[in-house]
Tab-separated table of C-alpha atoms and ligand atoms in Angstrom:
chain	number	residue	atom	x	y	z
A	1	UNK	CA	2.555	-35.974	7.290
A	2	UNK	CA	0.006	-35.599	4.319
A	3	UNK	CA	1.090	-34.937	0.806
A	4	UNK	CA	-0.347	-31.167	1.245
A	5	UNK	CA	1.636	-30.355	4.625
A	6	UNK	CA	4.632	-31.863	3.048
A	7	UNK	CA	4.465	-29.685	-0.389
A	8	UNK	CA	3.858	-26.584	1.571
A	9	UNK	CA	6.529	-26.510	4.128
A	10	UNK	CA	9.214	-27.595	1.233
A	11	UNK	CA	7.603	-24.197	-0.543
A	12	UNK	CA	7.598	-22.521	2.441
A	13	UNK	CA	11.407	-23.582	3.056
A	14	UNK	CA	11.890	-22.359	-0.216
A	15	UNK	CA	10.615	-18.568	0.505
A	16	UNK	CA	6.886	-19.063	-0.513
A	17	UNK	CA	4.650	-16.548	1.218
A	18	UNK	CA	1.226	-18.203	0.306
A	19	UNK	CA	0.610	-21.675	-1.252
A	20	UNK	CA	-2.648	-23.491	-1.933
A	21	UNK	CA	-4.212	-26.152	-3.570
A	22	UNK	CA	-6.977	-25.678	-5.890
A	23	UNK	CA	-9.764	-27.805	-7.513
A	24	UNK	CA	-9.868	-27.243	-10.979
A	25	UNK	CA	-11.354	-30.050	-12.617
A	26	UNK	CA	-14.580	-28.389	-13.309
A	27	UNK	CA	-12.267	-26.032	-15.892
A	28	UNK	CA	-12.246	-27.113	-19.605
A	29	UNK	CA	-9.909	-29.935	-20.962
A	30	UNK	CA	-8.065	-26.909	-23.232
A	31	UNK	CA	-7.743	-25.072	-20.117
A	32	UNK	CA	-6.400	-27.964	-17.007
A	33	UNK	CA	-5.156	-30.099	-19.696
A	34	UNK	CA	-6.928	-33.368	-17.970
A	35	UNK	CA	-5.247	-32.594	-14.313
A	36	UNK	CA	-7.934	-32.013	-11.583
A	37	UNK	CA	-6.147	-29.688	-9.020
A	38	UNK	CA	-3.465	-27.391	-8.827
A	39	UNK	CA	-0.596	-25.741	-6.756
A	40	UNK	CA	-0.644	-22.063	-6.492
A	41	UNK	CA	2.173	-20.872	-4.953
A	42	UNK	CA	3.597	-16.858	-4.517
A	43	UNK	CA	5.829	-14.547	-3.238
A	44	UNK	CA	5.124	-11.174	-1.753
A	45	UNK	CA	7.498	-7.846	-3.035
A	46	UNK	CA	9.042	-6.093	-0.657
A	47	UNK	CA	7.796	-2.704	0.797
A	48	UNK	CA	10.994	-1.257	0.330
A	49	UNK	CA	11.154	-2.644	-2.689
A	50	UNK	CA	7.733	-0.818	-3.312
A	51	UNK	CA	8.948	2.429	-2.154
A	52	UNK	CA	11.512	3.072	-4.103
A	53	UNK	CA	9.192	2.658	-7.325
A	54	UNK	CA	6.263	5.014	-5.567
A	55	UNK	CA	9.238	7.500	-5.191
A	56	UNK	CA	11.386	7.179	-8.273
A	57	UNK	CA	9.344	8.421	-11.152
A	58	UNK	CA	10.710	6.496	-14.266
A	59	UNK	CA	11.739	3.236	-12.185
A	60	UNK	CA	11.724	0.582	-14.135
A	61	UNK	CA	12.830	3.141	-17.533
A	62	UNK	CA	16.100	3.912	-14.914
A	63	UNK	CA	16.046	0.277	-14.416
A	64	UNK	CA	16.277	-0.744	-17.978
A	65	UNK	CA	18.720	2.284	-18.958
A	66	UNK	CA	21.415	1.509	-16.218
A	67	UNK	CA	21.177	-2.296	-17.182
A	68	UNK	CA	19.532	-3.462	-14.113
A	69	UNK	CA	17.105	-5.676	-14.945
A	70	UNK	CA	18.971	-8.438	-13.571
A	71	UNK	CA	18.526	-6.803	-9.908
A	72	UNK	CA	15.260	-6.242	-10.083
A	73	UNK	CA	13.119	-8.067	-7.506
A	74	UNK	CA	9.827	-8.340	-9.336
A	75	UNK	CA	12.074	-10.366	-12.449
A	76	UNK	CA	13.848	-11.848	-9.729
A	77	UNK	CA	10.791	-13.031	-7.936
A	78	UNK	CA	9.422	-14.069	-11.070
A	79	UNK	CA	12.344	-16.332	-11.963
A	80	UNK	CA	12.007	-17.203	-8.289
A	81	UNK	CA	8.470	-18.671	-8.231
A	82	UNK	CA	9.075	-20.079	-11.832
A	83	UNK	CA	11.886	-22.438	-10.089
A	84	UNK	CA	9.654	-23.530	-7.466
A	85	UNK	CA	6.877	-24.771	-9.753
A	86	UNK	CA	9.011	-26.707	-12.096
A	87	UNK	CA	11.209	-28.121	-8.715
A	88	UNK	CA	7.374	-29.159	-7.500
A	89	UNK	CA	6.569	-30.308	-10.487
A	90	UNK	CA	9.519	-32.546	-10.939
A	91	UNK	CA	9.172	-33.520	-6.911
A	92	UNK	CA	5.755	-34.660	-7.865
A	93	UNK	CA	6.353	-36.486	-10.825
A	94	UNK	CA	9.702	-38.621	-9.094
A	95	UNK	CA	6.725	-39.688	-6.519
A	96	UNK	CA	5.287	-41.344	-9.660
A	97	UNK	CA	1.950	-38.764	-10.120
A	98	UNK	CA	1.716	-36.387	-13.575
A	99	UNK	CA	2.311	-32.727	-13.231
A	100	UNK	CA	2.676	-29.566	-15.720
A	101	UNK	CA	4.066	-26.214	-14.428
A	102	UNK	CA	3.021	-23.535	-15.570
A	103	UNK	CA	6.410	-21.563	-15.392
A	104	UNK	CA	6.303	-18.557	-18.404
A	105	UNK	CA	9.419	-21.277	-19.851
A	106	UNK	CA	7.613	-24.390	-19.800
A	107	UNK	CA	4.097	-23.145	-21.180
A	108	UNK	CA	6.755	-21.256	-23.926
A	109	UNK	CA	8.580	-24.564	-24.443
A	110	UNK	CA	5.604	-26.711	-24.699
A	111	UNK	CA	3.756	-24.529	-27.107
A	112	UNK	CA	1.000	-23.078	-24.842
A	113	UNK	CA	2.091	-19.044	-25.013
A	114	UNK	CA	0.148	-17.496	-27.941
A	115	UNK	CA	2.501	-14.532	-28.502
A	116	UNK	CA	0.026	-12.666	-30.790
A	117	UNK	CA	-2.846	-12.324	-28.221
A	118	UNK	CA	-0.064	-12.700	-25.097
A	119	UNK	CA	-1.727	-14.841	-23.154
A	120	UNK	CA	-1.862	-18.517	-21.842
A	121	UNK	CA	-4.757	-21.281	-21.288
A	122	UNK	CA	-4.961	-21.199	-17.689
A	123	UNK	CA	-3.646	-18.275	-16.482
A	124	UNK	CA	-2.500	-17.794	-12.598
A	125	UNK	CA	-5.001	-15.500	-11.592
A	126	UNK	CA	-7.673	-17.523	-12.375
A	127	UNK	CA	-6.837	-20.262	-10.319
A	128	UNK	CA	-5.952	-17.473	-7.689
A	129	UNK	CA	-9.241	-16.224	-7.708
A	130	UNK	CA	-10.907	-20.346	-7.177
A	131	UNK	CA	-8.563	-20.797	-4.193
A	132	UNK	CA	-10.080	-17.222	-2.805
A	133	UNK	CA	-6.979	-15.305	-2.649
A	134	UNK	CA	-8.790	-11.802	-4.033
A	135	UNK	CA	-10.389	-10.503	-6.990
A	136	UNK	CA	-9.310	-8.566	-10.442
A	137	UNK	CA	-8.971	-4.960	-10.042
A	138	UNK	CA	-9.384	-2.644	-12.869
A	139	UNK	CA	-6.043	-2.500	-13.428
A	140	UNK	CA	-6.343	-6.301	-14.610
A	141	UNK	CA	-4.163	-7.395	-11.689
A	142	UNK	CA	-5.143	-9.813	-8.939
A	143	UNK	CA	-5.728	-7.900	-5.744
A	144	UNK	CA	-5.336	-9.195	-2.707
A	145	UNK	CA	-6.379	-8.053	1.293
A	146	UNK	CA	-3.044	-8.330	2.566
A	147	UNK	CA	-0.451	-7.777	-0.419
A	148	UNK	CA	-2.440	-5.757	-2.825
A	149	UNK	CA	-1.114	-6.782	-6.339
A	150	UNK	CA	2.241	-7.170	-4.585
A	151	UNK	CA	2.908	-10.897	-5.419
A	152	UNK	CA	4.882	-12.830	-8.067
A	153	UNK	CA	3.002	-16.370	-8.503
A	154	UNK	CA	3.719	-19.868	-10.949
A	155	UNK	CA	0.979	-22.642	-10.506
A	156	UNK	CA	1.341	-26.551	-11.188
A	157	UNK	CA	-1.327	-28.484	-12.394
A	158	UNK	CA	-1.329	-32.081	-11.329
A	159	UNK	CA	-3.203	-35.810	-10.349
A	160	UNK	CA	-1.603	-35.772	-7.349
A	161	UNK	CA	-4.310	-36.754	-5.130
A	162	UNK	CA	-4.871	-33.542	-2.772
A	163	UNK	CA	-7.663	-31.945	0.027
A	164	UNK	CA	-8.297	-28.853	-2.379
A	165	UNK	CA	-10.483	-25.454	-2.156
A	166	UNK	CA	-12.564	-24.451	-4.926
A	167	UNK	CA	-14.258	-20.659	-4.480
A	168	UNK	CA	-16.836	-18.748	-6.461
A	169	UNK	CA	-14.305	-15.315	-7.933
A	170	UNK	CA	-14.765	-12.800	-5.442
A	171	UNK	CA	-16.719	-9.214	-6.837
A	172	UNK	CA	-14.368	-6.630	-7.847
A	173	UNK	CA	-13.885	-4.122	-4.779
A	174	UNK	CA	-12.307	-1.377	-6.848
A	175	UNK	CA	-15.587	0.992	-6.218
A	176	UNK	CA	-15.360	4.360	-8.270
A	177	UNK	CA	-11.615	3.954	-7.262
A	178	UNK	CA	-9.931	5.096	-10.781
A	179	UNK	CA	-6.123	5.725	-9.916
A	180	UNK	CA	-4.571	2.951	-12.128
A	181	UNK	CA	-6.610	4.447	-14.560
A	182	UNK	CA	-5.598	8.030	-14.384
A	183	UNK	CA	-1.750	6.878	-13.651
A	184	UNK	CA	-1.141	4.705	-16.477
A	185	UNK	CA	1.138	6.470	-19.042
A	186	UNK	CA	0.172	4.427	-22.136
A	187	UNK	CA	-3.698	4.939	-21.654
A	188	UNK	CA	-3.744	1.297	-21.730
A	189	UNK	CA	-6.257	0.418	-19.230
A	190	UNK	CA	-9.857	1.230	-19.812
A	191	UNK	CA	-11.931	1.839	-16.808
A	192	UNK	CA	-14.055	-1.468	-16.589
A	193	UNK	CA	-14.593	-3.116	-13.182
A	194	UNK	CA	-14.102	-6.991	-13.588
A	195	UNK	CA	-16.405	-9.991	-13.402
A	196	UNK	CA	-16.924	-13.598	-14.648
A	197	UNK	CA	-18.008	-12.327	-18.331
A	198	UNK	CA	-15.693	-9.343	-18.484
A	199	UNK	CA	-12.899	-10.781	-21.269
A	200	UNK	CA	-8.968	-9.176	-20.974
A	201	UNK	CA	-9.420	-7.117	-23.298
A	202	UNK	CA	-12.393	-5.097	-21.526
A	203	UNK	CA	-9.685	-4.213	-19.225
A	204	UNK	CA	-6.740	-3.545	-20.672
A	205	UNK	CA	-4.954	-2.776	-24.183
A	206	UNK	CA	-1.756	-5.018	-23.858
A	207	UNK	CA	-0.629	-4.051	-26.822
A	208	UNK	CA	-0.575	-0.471	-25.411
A	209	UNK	CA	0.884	-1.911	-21.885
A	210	UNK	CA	4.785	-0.868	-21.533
A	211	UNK	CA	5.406	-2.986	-18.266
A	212	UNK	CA	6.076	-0.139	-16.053
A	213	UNK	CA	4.272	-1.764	-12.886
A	214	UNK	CA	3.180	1.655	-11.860
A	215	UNK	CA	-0.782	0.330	-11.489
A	216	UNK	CA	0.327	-2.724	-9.430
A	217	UNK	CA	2.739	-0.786	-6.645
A	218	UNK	CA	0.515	2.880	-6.728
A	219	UNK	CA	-2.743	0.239	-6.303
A	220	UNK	CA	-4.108	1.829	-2.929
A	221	UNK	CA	-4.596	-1.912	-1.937
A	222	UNK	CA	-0.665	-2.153	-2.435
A	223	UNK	CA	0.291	1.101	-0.940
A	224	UNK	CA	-2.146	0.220	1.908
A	225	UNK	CA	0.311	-3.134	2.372
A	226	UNK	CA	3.687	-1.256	2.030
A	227	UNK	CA	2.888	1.500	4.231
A	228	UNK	CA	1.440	-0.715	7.381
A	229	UNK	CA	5.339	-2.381	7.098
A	230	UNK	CA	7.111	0.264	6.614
A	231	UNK	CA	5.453	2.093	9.600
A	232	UNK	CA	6.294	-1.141	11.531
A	233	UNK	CA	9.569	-0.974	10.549
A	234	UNK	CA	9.947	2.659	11.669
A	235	UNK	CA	7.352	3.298	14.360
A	236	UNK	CA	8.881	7.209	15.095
A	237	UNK	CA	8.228	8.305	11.535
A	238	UNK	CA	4.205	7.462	12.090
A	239	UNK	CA	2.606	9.904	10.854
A	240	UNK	CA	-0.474	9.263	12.623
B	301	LIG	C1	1.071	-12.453	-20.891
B	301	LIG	C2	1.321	-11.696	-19.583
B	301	LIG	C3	1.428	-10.295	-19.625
B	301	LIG	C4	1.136	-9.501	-20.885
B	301	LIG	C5	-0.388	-9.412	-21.098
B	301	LIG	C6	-1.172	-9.033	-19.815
B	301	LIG	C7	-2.270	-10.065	-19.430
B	301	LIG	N1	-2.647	-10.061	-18.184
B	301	LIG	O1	-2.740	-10.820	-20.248
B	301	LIG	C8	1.829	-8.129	-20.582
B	301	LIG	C9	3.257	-8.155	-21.161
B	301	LIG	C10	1.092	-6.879	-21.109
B	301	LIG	C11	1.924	-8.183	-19.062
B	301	LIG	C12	2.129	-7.038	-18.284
B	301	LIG	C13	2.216	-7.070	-16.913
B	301	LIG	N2	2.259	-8.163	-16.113
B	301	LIG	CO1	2.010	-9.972	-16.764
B	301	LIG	N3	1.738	-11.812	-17.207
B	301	LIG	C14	1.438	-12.391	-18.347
B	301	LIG	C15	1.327	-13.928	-18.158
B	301	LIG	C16	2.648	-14.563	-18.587
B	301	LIG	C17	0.154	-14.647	-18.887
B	301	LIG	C18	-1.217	-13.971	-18.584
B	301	LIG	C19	-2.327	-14.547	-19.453
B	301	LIG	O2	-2.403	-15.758	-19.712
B	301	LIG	N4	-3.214	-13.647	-19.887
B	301	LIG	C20	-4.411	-14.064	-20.605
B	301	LIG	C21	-5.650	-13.347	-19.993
B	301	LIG	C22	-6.919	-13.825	-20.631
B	301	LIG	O3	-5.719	-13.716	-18.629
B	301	LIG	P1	-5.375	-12.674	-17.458
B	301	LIG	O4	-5.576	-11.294	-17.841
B	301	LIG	O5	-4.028	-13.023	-16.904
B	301	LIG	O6	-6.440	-13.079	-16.331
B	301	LIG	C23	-7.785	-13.077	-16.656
B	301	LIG	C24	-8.386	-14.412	-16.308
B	301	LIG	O7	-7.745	-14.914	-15.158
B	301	LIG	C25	-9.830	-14.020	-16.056
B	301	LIG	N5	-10.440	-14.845	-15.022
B	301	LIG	C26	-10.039	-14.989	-13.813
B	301	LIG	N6	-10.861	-15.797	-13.128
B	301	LIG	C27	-11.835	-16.116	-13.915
B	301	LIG	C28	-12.957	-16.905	-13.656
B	301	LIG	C29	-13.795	-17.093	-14.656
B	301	LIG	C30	-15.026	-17.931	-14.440
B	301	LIG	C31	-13.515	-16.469	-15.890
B	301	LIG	C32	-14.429	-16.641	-17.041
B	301	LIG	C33	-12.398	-15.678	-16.132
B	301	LIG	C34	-11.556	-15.523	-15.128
B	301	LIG	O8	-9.823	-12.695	-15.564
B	301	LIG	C35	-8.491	-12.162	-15.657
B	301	LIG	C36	-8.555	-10.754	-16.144
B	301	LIG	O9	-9.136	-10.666	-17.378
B	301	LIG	C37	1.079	-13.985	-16.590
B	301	LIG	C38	1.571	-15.288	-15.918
B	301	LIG	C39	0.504	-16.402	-16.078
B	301	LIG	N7	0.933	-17.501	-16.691
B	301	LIG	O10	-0.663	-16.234	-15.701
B	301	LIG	C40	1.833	-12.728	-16.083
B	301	LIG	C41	1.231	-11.953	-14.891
B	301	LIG	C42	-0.279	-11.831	-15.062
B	301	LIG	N8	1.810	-10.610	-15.013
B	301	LIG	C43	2.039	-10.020	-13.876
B	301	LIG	C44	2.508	-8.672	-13.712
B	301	LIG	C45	2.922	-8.236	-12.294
B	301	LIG	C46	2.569	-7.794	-14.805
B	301	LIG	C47	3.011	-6.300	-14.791
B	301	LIG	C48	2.624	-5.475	-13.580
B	301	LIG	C49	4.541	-6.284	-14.999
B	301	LIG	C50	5.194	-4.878	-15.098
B	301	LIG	N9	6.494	-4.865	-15.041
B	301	LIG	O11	4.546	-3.865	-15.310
B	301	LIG	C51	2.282	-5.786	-16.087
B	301	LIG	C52	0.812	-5.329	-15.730
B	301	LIG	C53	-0.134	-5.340	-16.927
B	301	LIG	C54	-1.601	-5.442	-16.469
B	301	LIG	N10	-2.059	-4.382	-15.813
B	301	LIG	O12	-2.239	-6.472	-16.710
B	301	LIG	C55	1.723	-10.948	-12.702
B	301	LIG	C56	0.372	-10.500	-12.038
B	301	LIG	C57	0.407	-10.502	-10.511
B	301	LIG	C58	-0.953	-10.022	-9.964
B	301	LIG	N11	-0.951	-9.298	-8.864
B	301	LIG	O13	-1.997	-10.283	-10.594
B	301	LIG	C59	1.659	-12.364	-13.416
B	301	LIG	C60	0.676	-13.351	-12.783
B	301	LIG	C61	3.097	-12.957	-13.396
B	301	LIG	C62	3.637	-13.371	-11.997
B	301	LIG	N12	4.795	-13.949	-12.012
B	301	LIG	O14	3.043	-13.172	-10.957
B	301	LIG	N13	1.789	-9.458	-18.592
């Protein structure tokens, strides 16, 4: 069994929805560190999980009031994916290759999270968007065809020697679509469609963001995913 088809059905064992392996050499040095490919691995949130935030108005405010952060399945998810990358990453490294993840506690605890401008070298979506997963929405947020924004995701960078993809970033498909933008409470987002010269900031205020998730889950590529489940999971309450 190949390297590859071993890594992904351990992730897959482990509860990953998507994993791929991406060629990132032709990055800068500051931003893949000297490794030439990487791991992308994610999760997919529920559609129940998505419901209840498109029908509780002040979710994740609730959330943080009645102390339930700890239940949460995005955080959990995120912790979840974070796990997997460093348990890859150490997998990788007892077969004698080099390998960083890229969990939000190893970038912290190896220096790599500037906390003034919040952000990170290489961040996830970027090496989403090489392996072809889906583009940036206006909302910032990778999109994809089949989850929307609905995914938690860590990455690994690595020598491991492995067959790799390597895309050109999809267009944005947001269109004159401007719902994240009239939704979010903190004005944060500006309006801009995305593409390979648009910087963060073109998109999005973080300082104004307040982590309320209501752009990723009300994303009509999102609700699109949670309602084709949900209708599967209930076929008599169709309303079609
Ligand atoms: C710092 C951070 C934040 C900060 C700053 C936001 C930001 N995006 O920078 C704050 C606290 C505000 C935040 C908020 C949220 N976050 Co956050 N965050 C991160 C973190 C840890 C680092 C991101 C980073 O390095 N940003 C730096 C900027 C420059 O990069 P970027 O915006 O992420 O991506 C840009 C580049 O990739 C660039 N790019 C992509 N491809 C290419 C190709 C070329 C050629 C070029 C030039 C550029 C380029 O375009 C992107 C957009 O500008 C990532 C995890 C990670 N390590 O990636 C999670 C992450 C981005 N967050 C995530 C989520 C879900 C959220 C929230 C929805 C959480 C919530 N509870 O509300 C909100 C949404 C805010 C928003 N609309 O962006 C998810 C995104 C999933 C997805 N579908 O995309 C991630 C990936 C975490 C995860 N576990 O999955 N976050």
């Amino acid at each position: 069994m190949s390297l590859e088809a071993k890594l992904k059905t351990e992730l897959i064992e482990h509860g990953a929805d998507f994993v791929y392996f991406v060629n990132v050499s032709q990055l800068s040095k500051e931003q893949n560190k000297g490794y030439p490919n990487a791991i992308l691995l994610g999760i997919a949130l529920s559609p129940g999980y998505l419901q209840e935030i498109t029908n509780t108005q002040e979710y994740v405010r609730n959330m943080i009031r009645n102390n339930q952060t700890n239940n949460d399945e995005f955080h959990l998810k995120e912790i979840k994916t974070d796990r997997m990358a460093d348990y890859i990453s150490n997998s990788l490294k007892s077969k004698g290759f080099s390998a960083y993840s890229q969990s939000e506690d190893n970038i912290e605890l190896t220096g790599f999270y500037d906390k003034e401008k919040k952000s990170t070298p290489l961040p996830h979506k970027t090496i989403a968007l090489l392996a072809g997963l889906g583009w940036i929405g206006k909302h910032n947020l990778l999109v994809t065809p089949k989850y929307g924004s609905a995914i938690s995701m860590c990455t690994v960078l690595t020598d491991a020697p492995l067959e790799t993809v390597l895309y050109t970033p999809k267009e944005s498909q947001c269109g004159n679509c401007k719902i994240c933008i009239n939704l979010c409470p903190t004005n944060a987002l500006k309006g801009n469609s995305w593409n390979t010269s648009t910087s963060r900031d073109e998109l999005i205020d973080v300082k104004k963001c307040n982590t309320c998730i209501k752009c990723l889950v009300l994303c009509p590529w999102t609700q699109a995913y949670m309602k084709k489940y949900i209708q599967k999971q209930n076929p008599l309450n169709n309303p079609d």
